[in-house]
């Protein structure tokens, strides 16, 4: 898998046309574009060493803008962009983390106006021969994340915001030579009136040894 970080915005990003098409239509348009450039991504329907790789649409984000009238009420709301999130998959299992992502943004004319790509070059992928009890290890990961965050100074409360399982892929700013089956937990911690998210990543192998 080739590494690559690309983030470019086209001149048609500032289109006045609102997004009136559905999420399904967004996925179709974005997939068509990704298929056109798949040779440059080095990740579309490929295989190596017993592993198969693909890009899978996993989410659609919509950008909503609006203004306020004199009474303070929101007015003139419209959706200006739809962004389709593609994630790498390995043997059908979606990757997790901030890497392994391709984002295709469409304007109201259904034109590609922004492309963001964060793909990682992996030297090796760790394959677990034994079955993984995802439910059991997921609970261990969440409890471990809560305990670690709660133990930090001045933390009042904390809660699980998101829990993911898959091959972990960090972004290009983090050194990563191998991808392992992992749990990624996002914990919201509060210190007085302030709150922030903390990311915790544990491999299935680590949790199995607990």
PDB file of N, CA and C in Angstrom, residues 28 63 80 82 123:
ATOM      1  N   UNK A  28     -22.830   7.490  -4.889  1.00  0.00           N
ATOM      2  CA  UNK A  28     -22.656   7.064  -6.280  1.00  0.00           C
ATOM      3  C   UNK A  28     -21.702   8.002  -7.011  1.00  0.00           C
ATOM      4  N   UNK A  63     -22.564  19.706   5.040  1.00  0.00           N
ATOM      5  CA  UNK A  63     -22.211  21.021   5.571  1.00  0.00           C
ATOM      6  C   UNK A  63     -23.426  21.931   5.485  1.00  0.00           C
ATOM      7  N   UNK A  80     -24.541  23.110   1.791  1.00  0.00           N
ATOM      8  CA  UNK A  80     -23.654  23.581   0.726  1.00  0.00           C
ATOM      9  C   UNK A  80     -22.765  22.484   0.158  1.00  0.00           C
ATOM     10  N   UNK A  82     -21.624  18.013   0.391  1.00  0.00           N
ATOM     11  CA  UNK A  82     -21.773  16.644   0.895  1.00  0.00           C
ATOM     12  C   UNK A  82     -20.421  15.958   0.752  1.00  0.00           C
ATOM     13  N   UNK A 123       4.193  -1.956   6.274  1.00  0.00           N
ATOM     14  CA  UNK A 123       5.210  -2.973   6.011  1.00  0.00           C
ATOM     15  C   UNK A 123       4.646  -4.359   6.267  1.00  0.00           C
TER      16      UNK A 123
END
